[in-house]
Coordinates of C-alpha atoms in Angstrom, one line a residue:
X1 CA -52.3 -0.7 -12.9
X2 CA -55.9 -0.1 -13.9
X3 CA -59.2 -0.6 -12.2
X4 CA -59.3 -4.2 -13.4
X5 CA -55.9 -5.1 -12.0
X6 CA -57.1 -6.3 -8.6
X7 CA -58.5 -9.8 -8.3
X8 CA -61.6 -9.4 -6.3
X9 CA -61.8 -13.1 -5.6
X10 CA -58.4 -12.8 -4.0
X11 CA -59.6 -10.0 -1.8
X12 CA -62.0 -12.5 -0.2
X13 CA -59.1 -14.9 0.4
X14 CA -57.3 -12.1 2.1
X15 CA -60.2 -11.4 4.4
X16 CA -59.0 -13.6 7.3
X17 CA -55.4 -12.7 7.1
X18 CA -55.7 -8.9 6.8
X19 CA -56.5 -6.4 9.5
X20 CA -60.3 -6.0 10.0
X21 CA -61.3 -2.4 10.7
X22 CA -64.9 -1.3 11.4
X23 CA -65.3 2.3 10.7
X24 CA -67.3 4.7 12.9
X25 CA -68.2 8.3 12.5
X26 CA -66.2 11.0 14.3
X27 CA -67.7 13.6 16.7
X28 CA -69.3 16.7 15.1
X29 CA -66.4 18.9 16.4
X30 CA -63.6 17.0 14.6
X31 CA -61.0 19.5 13.2
X32 CA -58.9 18.8 10.2
X33 CA -55.2 18.3 10.9
X34 CA -53.0 20.1 8.3
X35 CA -49.7 18.6 9.6
X36 CA -47.4 17.5 6.8
X37 CA -43.7 16.5 6.5
X38 CA -41.5 16.5 3.5
X39 CA -38.2 15.4 5.0
X40 CA -37.2 11.8 5.6
X41 CA -36.9 11.2 9.3
X42 CA -35.2 8.7 11.5
X43 CA -38.4 7.9 13.4
X44 CA -42.0 8.4 12.3
X45 CA -44.2 10.9 14.1
X46 CA -47.3 9.9 16.0
X47 CA -50.3 9.2 13.8
X48 CA -52.6 12.0 13.0
X49 CA -55.9 12.0 14.9
X50 CA -54.3 9.4 17.2
X51 CA -54.9 7.0 14.4
X52 CA -58.5 8.0 13.8
X53 CA -60.6 4.8 13.3
X54 CA -57.3 2.8 13.5
X55 CA -56.8 4.0 17.1
X56 CA -56.0 1.2 19.6
X57 CA -56.0 -1.3 16.7
X58 CA -53.1 -3.8 16.9
X59 CA -51.7 -2.9 13.5
X60 CA -50.1 -5.7 11.6
X61 CA -48.3 -5.8 8.3
X62 CA -49.5 -8.8 6.3
X63 CA -47.7 -9.2 3.1
X64 CA -50.5 -10.5 0.8
X65 CA -50.1 -11.5 -2.8
X66 CA -52.3 -9.2 -5.0
X67 CA -52.8 -10.5 -8.6
X68 CA -52.5 -7.9 -11.4
X69 CA -53.0 -8.2 -15.1
X70 CA -49.3 -8.6 -15.7
X71 CA -47.8 -10.0 -12.6
X72 CA -48.2 -10.2 -8.8
X73 CA -47.2 -7.8 -6.1
X74 CA -46.5 -8.5 -2.4
X75 CA -47.6 -5.7 -0.3
X76 CA -48.7 -4.4 3.1
X77 CA -52.4 -4.0 3.1
X78 CA -55.4 -3.1 5.3
X79 CA -58.9 -4.4 4.9
X80 CA -61.5 -1.7 5.5
X81 CA -65.0 -2.6 6.2
X82 CA -68.2 -0.5 6.1
X83 CA -66.9 2.5 4.1
X84 CA -69.7 5.0 3.8
X85 CA -70.6 6.7 0.5
X86 CA -70.1 10.5 0.5
X87 CA -67.9 10.4 3.6
X88 CA -64.5 12.1 3.3
X89 CA -61.7 9.8 4.5
X90 CA -58.3 11.4 5.3
X91 CA -55.5 8.8 5.3
X92 CA -51.8 9.2 6.3
X93 CA -48.9 6.9 7.3
X94 CA -45.2 6.8 7.4
X95 CA -43.4 4.6 4.9
X96 CA -39.9 3.1 4.8
X97 CA -38.4 0.7 2.2
X98 CA -35.7 -1.8 1.9
X99 CA -34.1 -3.1 -1.3
X100 CA -33.6 0.2 -3.0
X101 CA -32.3 3.7 -2.3
X102 CA -35.7 5.2 -3.1
X103 CA -38.9 4.3 -4.7
X104 CA -42.3 5.8 -5.5
X105 CA -44.8 4.2 -3.1
X106 CA -48.5 4.5 -3.7
X107 CA -51.4 3.8 -1.4
X108 CA -54.4 2.6 -3.4
X109 CA -57.9 1.7 -2.6
X110 CA -59.5 -1.3 -4.3
X111 CA -62.9 -2.8 -4.0
X112 CA -66.0 -3.6 -6.0
X113 CA -65.8 -1.5 -9.2
X114 CA -63.2 0.7 -7.5
X115 CA -59.5 1.2 -7.9
X116 CA -57.8 4.5 -7.3
X117 CA -54.6 6.0 -5.9
X118 CA -55.3 7.8 -2.6
X119 CA -51.8 9.0 -1.8
X120 CA -48.1 8.6 -2.7
X121 CA -44.7 9.3 -1.4
X122 CA -41.1 8.9 -2.6
X123 CA -39.8 6.6 0.2
X124 CA -36.1 6.1 0.9
X125 CA -34.0 3.4 2.5
X126 CA -33.2 3.8 6.2
X127 CA -35.6 6.6 7.1
X128 CA -39.3 7.3 7.2
X129 CA -41.3 9.3 4.7
X130 CA -44.7 10.8 5.2
X131 CA -47.6 9.9 2.9
X132 CA -50.8 11.9 3.1
X133 CA -53.9 11.6 1.0
X134 CA -57.5 10.4 1.2
X135 CA -60.5 9.4 -0.7
X136 CA -64.3 9.8 -1.1
X137 CA -66.3 6.9 -2.5
X138 CA -69.6 7.5 -4.2
X139 CA -71.5 4.6 -2.6
X140 CA -71.0 2.5 0.6
X141 CA -68.8 -0.5 0.5
X142 CA -68.9 -3.6 2.6
X143 CA -65.1 -4.1 2.3
X144 CA -62.2 -2.5 0.5
X145 CA -58.5 -3.1 0.4
X146 CA -56.1 -0.3 1.1
X147 CA -52.7 -1.5 0.0
X148 CA -49.2 -0.1 -0.6
X149 CA -47.2 -0.8 -3.7
X150 CA -44.2 0.3 -5.6
X151 CA -44.1 1.8 -9.1
X152 CA -42.7 -1.1 -11.1
X153 CA -43.6 -4.8 -10.6
X154 CA -40.0 -5.5 -11.6
X155 CA -38.7 -4.1 -8.3
X156 CA -39.2 -7.4 -6.7
X157 CA -36.6 -6.9 -4.0
X158 CA -38.3 -3.9 -2.5
X159 CA -40.0 -4.4 0.8
X160 CA -42.4 -1.8 2.3
X161 CA -42.9 -1.0 6.0
X162 CA -45.6 1.3 7.3
X163 CA -46.1 3.0 10.7
X164 CA -48.4 5.5 12.4
X165 CA -51.2 4.8 10.0
X166 CA -54.3 6.9 10.4
X167 CA -57.7 7.0 8.8
X168 CA -60.1 9.8 9.8
X169 CA -63.6 10.1 8.4
X170 CA -65.4 13.4 8.1
X171 CA -69.0 13.8 7.2
X172 CA -69.7 16.2 4.3
X173 CA -71.1 18.7 6.9
X174 CA -67.9 18.4 9.0
X175 CA -65.7 18.9 5.9
X176 CA -67.6 22.0 4.9
X177 CA -67.5 23.3 8.5
X178 CA -63.7 22.9 8.5
X179 CA -63.5 24.8 5.2
X180 CA -65.5 27.7 6.6
X181 CA -63.4 27.8 9.7
X182 CA -60.3 28.2 7.6
X183 CA -61.9 30.8 5.3
X184 CA -62.9 32.8 8.4
X185 CA -59.4 32.6 9.8
X186 CA -57.4 33.2 6.6
X187 CA -59.6 35.2 4.2
X188 CA -61.4 37.5 6.6
X189 CA -60.6 39.8 9.5
X190 CA -62.4 41.6 12.2
X191 CA -62.6 45.4 11.9
X192 CA -63.6 48.0 14.6
X193 CA -64.4 51.5 13.3
X194 CA -64.1 54.3 15.8
X195 CA -66.1 57.4 15.2
X196 CA -65.4 60.7 17.1
X197 CA -65.9 64.4 16.7
X198 CA -63.1 66.9 16.2
X199 CA -62.7 67.2 20.0
X200 CA -62.1 63.5 20.3
X201 CA -65.4 62.7 21.9
X202 CA -67.1 59.4 20.9
X203 CA -70.1 59.6 18.7
X204 CA -72.9 57.2 19.6
X205 CA -75.6 56.4 17.1
X206 CA -73.7 57.4 14.0
X207 CA -74.8 55.6 10.8
X208 CA -71.8 53.6 9.4
X209 CA -72.0 52.3 5.8
X210 CA -69.2 50.0 4.6
X211 CA -68.6 48.8 1.0
X212 CA -65.9 46.5 -0.2
X213 CA -64.5 48.0 -3.4
X214 CA -61.9 45.4 -4.3
X215 CA -60.8 42.0 -3.2
X216 CA -57.4 40.9 -2.0
X217 CA -57.6 37.4 -3.3
X218 CA -56.9 37.0 -7.1
X219 CA -59.6 34.9 -8.7
X220 CA -59.7 35.1 -12.5
X221 CA -59.7 33.3 -15.7
X222 CA -57.8 32.8 -18.9
X223 CA -58.7 35.1 -21.8
X224 CA -58.0 34.8 -25.5
X225 CA -57.8 37.2 -28.3
X226 CA -61.6 36.7 -28.6
X227 CA -61.9 39.3 -25.9
X228 CA -60.6 42.0 -28.2
X229 CA -63.4 44.2 -29.6
X230 CA -66.0 42.0 -27.9
X231 CA -67.8 44.3 -25.5
X232 CA -70.3 41.7 -24.1
X233 CA -67.3 39.4 -23.3
X234 CA -65.4 42.3 -21.7
X235 CA -68.3 43.4 -19.7
X236 CA -69.0 39.9 -18.4
X237 CA -65.4 39.4 -17.5
X238 CA -64.7 42.7 -15.8
X239 CA -67.9 42.4 -13.7
X240 CA -66.5 39.2 -12.1
X241 CA -62.7 38.8 -12.2
X242 CA -59.7 40.7 -10.8
X243 CA -57.1 38.6 -12.5
X244 CA -56.4 37.2 -15.9
X245 CA -53.9 35.1 -17.8
X246 CA -53.5 34.9 -21.6
X247 CA -54.4 31.5 -22.9
X248 CA -51.9 31.1 -25.8
X249 CA -51.1 34.6 -27.0
X250 CA -47.8 35.0 -25.1
X251 CA -46.4 31.6 -26.0
X252 CA -43.3 31.3 -28.1
X253 CA -45.1 29.6 -31.0
X254 CA -47.6 32.5 -31.1
X255 CA -45.2 35.4 -31.0
X256 CA -42.2 34.3 -33.2
X257 CA -43.3 32.4 -36.2
X258 CA -40.0 33.0 -37.9
X259 CA -36.6 33.3 -36.3
X260 CA -36.0 36.9 -35.0
X261 CA -39.4 38.2 -36.2
X262 CA -41.5 38.8 -33.2
X263 CA -45.0 40.1 -33.1
X264 CA -46.6 41.2 -29.8
X265 CA -49.6 43.1 -31.3
X266 CA -52.3 40.8 -30.0
X267 CA -50.9 40.4 -26.4
X268 CA -50.2 44.1 -26.3
X269 CA -53.9 44.8 -27.1
X270 CA -55.0 42.2 -24.5
X271 CA -52.7 43.9 -21.9
X272 CA -54.4 47.2 -22.7
X273 CA -57.7 45.7 -21.8
X274 CA -56.3 44.3 -18.6
X275 CA -54.7 47.6 -17.6
X276 CA -57.8 49.7 -18.5
X277 CA -59.8 47.6 -16.0
X278 CA -57.3 47.4 -13.2
X279 CA -56.9 43.6 -13.6
X280 CA -53.7 41.9 -12.6
X281 CA -52.2 39.3 -15.0
X282 CA -50.0 36.3 -15.0
X283 CA -47.3 35.7 -17.7
X284 CA -47.9 32.4 -19.4
X285 CA -45.4 31.1 -20.5
X286 CA -41.8 31.8 -21.5
X287 CA -40.9 28.3 -22.4
X288 CA -42.6 24.9 -22.7
X289 CA -40.7 21.7 -22.3
X290 CA -43.1 19.8 -24.5
X291 CA -41.4 20.0 -27.9
X292 CA -44.8 19.8 -29.6
X293 CA -45.5 23.4 -28.4
X294 CA -42.2 24.9 -29.4
X295 CA -42.2 26.8 -32.8
X296 CA -41.5 24.3 -35.5
X297 CA -38.3 26.1 -36.6
X298 CA -36.9 25.8 -33.0
X299 CA -37.1 22.0 -33.0
X300 CA -34.7 21.9 -36.0
X301 CA -32.0 24.2 -34.7
X302 CA -28.5 23.1 -33.8
X303 CA -27.6 23.2 -30.1
X304 CA -25.6 26.5 -30.6
X305 CA -28.4 28.1 -32.5
X306 CA -31.0 26.9 -30.0
X307 CA -29.0 28.7 -27.3
X308 CA -29.1 31.9 -29.3
X309 CA -32.8 31.5 -30.0
X310 CA -33.5 31.1 -26.2
X311 CA -31.5 34.2 -25.3
X312 CA -33.3 36.2 -27.9
X313 CA -36.7 34.9 -26.7
X314 CA -36.1 35.9 -23.1
X315 CA -34.5 39.3 -24.0
X316 CA -37.3 40.2 -26.4
X317 CA -40.2 39.0 -24.3
X318 CA -39.0 40.3 -20.9
X319 CA -37.9 43.7 -22.3
X320 CA -41.3 44.2 -23.9
X321 CA -43.2 43.2 -20.7
X322 CA -40.9 44.0 -17.8
X323 CA -43.0 44.8 -14.7
X324 CA -46.2 44.1 -16.5
X325 CA -47.0 40.6 -15.1
X326 CA -47.1 39.6 -11.5
X327 CA -46.0 36.0 -12.2
X328 CA -44.2 34.2 -15.0
X329 CA -44.5 30.5 -15.8
X330 CA -40.9 30.1 -16.8
X331 CA -40.6 26.6 -18.1
X332 CA -44.0 24.8 -18.4
X333 CA -44.5 21.2 -17.5
X334 CA -40.8 20.4 -16.8
X335 CA -41.7 17.3 -14.8
X336 CA -43.4 15.6 -17.8
X337 CA -41.1 16.8 -20.6
X338 CA -37.4 17.7 -21.0
X339 CA -36.9 19.1 -24.5
X340 CA -34.4 21.8 -23.5
X341 CA -32.6 19.7 -21.0
X342 CA -32.2 16.9 -23.6
X343 CA -30.8 19.4 -26.1
X344 CA -28.8 21.7 -23.8
X345 CA -27.9 19.5 -20.8
X346 CA -29.3 19.0 -17.3
X347 CA -28.7 22.6 -16.2
X348 CA -30.8 24.1 -19.0
X349 CA -33.8 24.8 -16.7
X350 CA -31.5 26.5 -14.2
X351 CA -30.3 28.9 -16.8
X352 CA -33.8 29.7 -18.0
X353 CA -34.9 30.7 -14.5
X354 CA -31.7 32.7 -14.0
X355 CA -32.1 34.6 -17.2
X356 CA -35.8 35.3 -16.5
X357 CA -35.0 36.6 -13.0
X358 CA -32.3 38.9 -14.3
X359 CA -34.6 40.2 -17.0
X360 CA -37.6 40.9 -14.6
X361 CA -36.4 40.7 -11.0
X362 CA -39.7 41.9 -9.5
X363 CA -41.8 39.1 -11.1
X364 CA -42.5 35.9 -9.2
X365 CA -41.1 32.9 -11.1
X366 CA -43.2 29.8 -11.1
X367 CA -42.9 26.1 -12.0
X368 CA -46.3 25.1 -13.6
X369 CA -47.3 21.5 -13.8
X370 CA -50.4 19.3 -14.3
X371 CA -51.4 16.2 -12.3
X372 CA -49.8 17.3 -9.1
X373 CA -53.0 18.1 -7.3
X374 CA -55.5 16.4 -9.6
X375 CA -54.3 12.8 -9.0
X376 CA -51.5 10.8 -7.4
X377 CA -51.6 8.2 -10.2
X378 CA -49.2 10.1 -12.5
X379 CA -45.7 9.0 -11.5
X380 CA -44.1 11.9 -13.4
X381 CA -45.7 14.6 -11.2
X382 CA -46.3 13.4 -7.7
X383 CA -46.2 16.0 -5.0
X384 CA -42.8 14.7 -3.8
X385 CA -41.4 14.9 -7.4
X386 CA -42.5 18.5 -7.5
X387 CA -40.9 19.3 -4.2
X388 CA -37.7 17.5 -5.2
X389 CA -37.4 19.6 -8.4
X390 CA -38.1 22.8 -6.5
X391 CA -35.4 22.1 -4.0
X392 CA -33.0 21.2 -6.8
X393 CA -33.5 24.5 -8.5
X394 CA -33.2 26.4 -5.2
X395 CA -30.1 24.5 -4.2
X396 CA -28.5 25.7 -7.5
X397 CA -29.3 29.3 -6.8
X398 CA -32.6 29.8 -8.7
X399 CA -34.8 32.6 -7.5
X400 CA -37.9 30.4 -7.3
X401 CA -40.9 32.2 -6.0
X402 CA -44.1 30.2 -6.6
X403 CA -45.7 26.9 -7.0
X404 CA -48.1 26.6 -10.1
X405 CA -50.6 23.8 -10.1
X406 CA -52.6 23.6 -13.3
X407 CA -55.7 21.8 -12.0
X408 CA -57.2 20.1 -15.0
X409 CA -59.5 17.8 -13.1
X410 CA -61.6 14.8 -13.9
X411 CA -63.4 13.8 -10.7
X412 CA -61.7 15.8 -7.9
X413 CA -60.6 14.1 -4.7
X414 CA -61.0 16.8 -2.0
X415 CA -58.9 15.1 0.8
X416 CA -56.1 14.4 -1.7
X417 CA -56.2 18.0 -2.9
X418 CA -55.9 19.2 0.6
X419 CA -53.1 16.7 1.5
X420 CA -51.1 17.8 -1.5
X421 CA -51.5 21.5 -0.6
X422 CA -50.5 20.7 3.0
X423 CA -47.2 19.1 1.8
X424 CA -46.4 21.9 -0.6
X425 CA -47.2 24.5 2.1
X426 CA -44.2 23.2 4.1
X427 CA -42.0 25.0 1.5
X428 CA -43.5 28.4 2.5
X429 CA -43.9 29.5 -1.1
X430 CA -47.1 31.0 -2.6
X431 CA -49.2 28.4 -4.3
X432 CA -51.5 29.2 -7.3
X433 CA -54.1 27.0 -9.0
X434 CA -53.2 28.2 -12.4
X435 CA -55.5 26.5 -15.0
X436 CA -58.5 25.1 -13.2
X437 CA -61.2 23.3 -15.3
X438 CA -63.1 20.1 -15.3
X439 CA -63.0 17.6 -18.1
X440 CA -65.6 17.9 -20.9
X441 CA -66.5 14.3 -20.7
X442 CA -68.9 15.2 -17.9
X443 CA -72.2 17.0 -18.5
X444 CA -72.3 20.7 -17.6
X445 CA -74.1 20.1 -14.3
X446 CA -71.5 17.6 -13.2
X447 CA -68.7 20.0 -14.3
X448 CA -70.2 22.7 -12.2
X449 CA -70.5 20.4 -9.1
X450 CA -66.9 19.4 -9.4
X451 CA -65.7 22.9 -10.1
X452 CA -67.3 24.1 -6.9
X453 CA -65.5 21.4 -4.9
X454 CA -62.1 22.5 -6.4
X455 CA -62.7 26.2 -5.8
X456 CA -63.8 25.7 -2.2
X457 CA -60.7 23.6 -1.5
X458 CA -58.4 26.1 -3.1
X459 CA -59.9 29.2 -1.5
X460 CA -60.0 27.6 2.0
X461 CA -56.3 26.6 2.0
X462 CA -54.2 29.3 3.6
X463 CA -51.2 28.7 1.3
X464 CA -53.1 29.2 -1.9
X465 CA -52.6 32.8 -3.0
X466 CA -54.6 32.8 -6.2
X467 CA -56.9 30.8 -8.5
X468 CA -57.1 31.0 -12.3
X469 CA -59.8 29.2 -14.3
X470 CA -58.8 27.9 -17.7
X471 CA -62.1 29.0 -19.4
X472 CA -61.1 31.4 -22.2
X473 CA -64.2 31.9 -24.4
X474 CA -64.2 30.7 -28.0
X475 CA -67.3 30.6 -30.2
X476 CA -66.6 27.0 -31.1
X477 CA -66.2 25.9 -27.5
X478 CA -63.7 26.3 -24.7
X479 CA -60.7 24.1 -24.0
X480 CA -62.6 21.8 -21.6
X481 CA -65.2 23.9 -19.8
X482 CA -67.1 27.1 -20.6
X483 CA -68.7 29.5 -18.1
X484 CA -71.1 31.0 -20.6
X485 CA -72.8 30.4 -23.9
X486 CA -72.0 32.5 -27.0
X487 CA -74.4 35.2 -25.8
X488 CA -72.6 35.4 -22.4
X489 CA -75.4 33.9 -20.5
X490 CA -74.1 31.8 -17.7
X491 CA -73.8 28.0 -18.0
X492 CA -74.0 26.0 -14.8
X493 CA -70.2 26.4 -14.2
X494 CA -70.7 30.2 -14.6
X495 CA -73.5 30.1 -12.0
X496 CA -71.1 28.4 -9.6
X497 CA -68.5 31.1 -10.1
X498 CA -71.0 33.8 -9.5
X499 CA -72.3 32.1 -6.4
X500 CA -68.9 31.8 -4.9
X501 CA -67.8 35.4 -5.8
X502 CA -70.9 36.6 -4.0
X503 CA -70.3 34.4 -1.0
X504 CA -66.6 35.5 -0.8
X505 CA -67.2 39.2 -0.6
X506 CA -68.4 41.4 2.2
X507 CA -70.9 43.4 0.1
X508 CA -72.5 46.5 1.5
X509 CA -73.2 46.6 5.3
X510 CA -74.4 49.3 7.6
X511 CA -75.1 49.8 11.3
X512 CA -75.0 52.3 14.2
X513 CA -72.0 53.0 16.5
X514 CA -72.4 51.8 20.1
X515 CA -72.1 53.8 23.3
X516 CA -68.3 53.8 22.8
X517 CA -68.6 55.2 19.3
X518 CA -67.6 51.9 17.7
X519 CA -68.9 49.7 15.0
X520 CA -67.4 46.2 14.3
X521 CA -67.8 43.7 11.5
X522 CA -65.9 40.7 10.0
X523 CA -64.9 41.3 6.4
X524 CA -63.1 39.6 3.6
X525 CA -59.7 40.9 2.9
X526 CA -59.5 43.8 0.4
X527 CA -60.1 47.5 0.0
X528 CA -63.0 49.3 1.6
X529 CA -64.9 52.5 1.5
X530 CA -66.6 53.7 4.6
X531 CA -69.1 56.6 5.1
X532 CA -70.3 58.0 8.4
X533 CA -73.4 60.2 8.9
X534 CA -74.5 61.8 12.2
X535 CA -77.1 64.6 12.0
X536 CA -75.9 66.9 9.2
X537 CA -72.3 65.8 9.6
X538 CA -70.7 63.3 7.2
X539 CA -67.3 61.8 6.6
X540 CA -65.9 59.2 4.3
X541 CA -62.6 57.4 3.9
X542 CA -61.0 54.2 2.6
X543 CA -58.9 51.5 4.3
X544 CA -57.2 48.2 3.5
X545 CA -57.9 44.9 5.2
X546 CA -55.0 42.5 4.9
X547 CA -54.0 39.3 6.6
X548 CA -53.6 39.5 10.3
X549 CA -54.8 37.7 13.4
X550 CA -55.6 40.8 15.5
X551 CA -58.6 43.1 15.1
X552 CA -58.0 45.9 12.6
X553 CA -58.8 49.3 14.2
X554 CA -59.7 52.4 12.0
X555 CA -60.7 55.8 13.2
X556 CA -63.0 58.3 11.4
X557 CA -63.5 61.9 12.5
X558 CA -66.7 63.8 11.9

């Protein structure tokens, strides 16, 4: 359905039959609840936030008729009054269906000039499934309809039941406060430096100088062959980023234009640049399920010859780059496309992952998909569809190590982003945002604003282990969003990146040891250099600050 599919006149008719909820603001100390469930359960859990603004409401399940452009749906629905523009609304509920073994169920918000998916779940017969999402509206609304619906209007025999519904509003200040609390807990750690002399006596009043020399969290960008021989581009990149991914240069259609004739000259040169500057890099990608991006000659092969070509591709690529890349996107966009499985059978993806693992057992193997975290409106790539495919691969013995979320955004939905990450986090696998950008239909200032929202959500989530921007520089324009102009002066999105890079580092700090010879600070995770001076005595050392809940203690002797 599209934004015009809801009959607004009919919303008014529903007014007296639907639940009327007046929204109120939470207390300033409200904490975000990251609870999530991905298993179907016999009984629903209690509602998050005790129901939020739905607390103590006598929830009913009217089955109203909602007119669409093509047909009519009968659905449980809630009428929400007095939604506030700019407020972050976190929504969750448990869902059960009858009339089918399983069905994709969406929660959508409809109102004046508004229709958007705010959460989805693949619900099953006979048990309860957890839907988590949310929304932010740009301007206040007197009334809106929050309704549940199945994917296809033809599924007329499906009935939907909801339980433990919750709607919790957060002001923008509360939302940012929660992000900062999570950053302080997950991306920083308290350190106490102990300074003593050679006899072990504490040294009070020693000058301690601390400098962070590298960051633990990988935050980088795609690069293209345009980086080669381009010193201004290289200088700009190295000054900012500690991670890289090659935009197109490792893909099959770039390295093997003719069968058996591989050419890795360009990616080899790009890898030299990466190594020379101590930058880690992701491998993108080994295969791509979209046939449009396979080499033209591959699409015309017989099944037997396709098998041979696949084997040669993996052996050649992985032999050339074994141990070079920390991650590999093995089979790109396998929720949306199925070229290899159509040609070679339903187990084709399993074999691709198995061969990749055998060729480079130390690399983390990723699925990589779009529209998982960007929206819940794409039925191919809902969070539950992603989880189901991951579990299927793992059940069949695949060494699956990571979750790749591309992150090609239009207008980002922060509570939905966080809800999707919460559900994926239940799998206890590292999550990377692998190709983050904002659609070029927006002006550069809006792109920058939306980019900052995405980066803050990703960095503040404890299960996100890295973020890659999809902003490789090209003189004729980037894929969707550029960080600089052709002279490598920052555009608004580049200014946002610089601001956050500065915000998310400890920088240089100094202070004096106390009467116990100690100096403490709270620093971002990474590598540090520390220098101590007392009179004419000096000492220096390095130490690592990695994740941990307890204070990190480090001793220095003068």
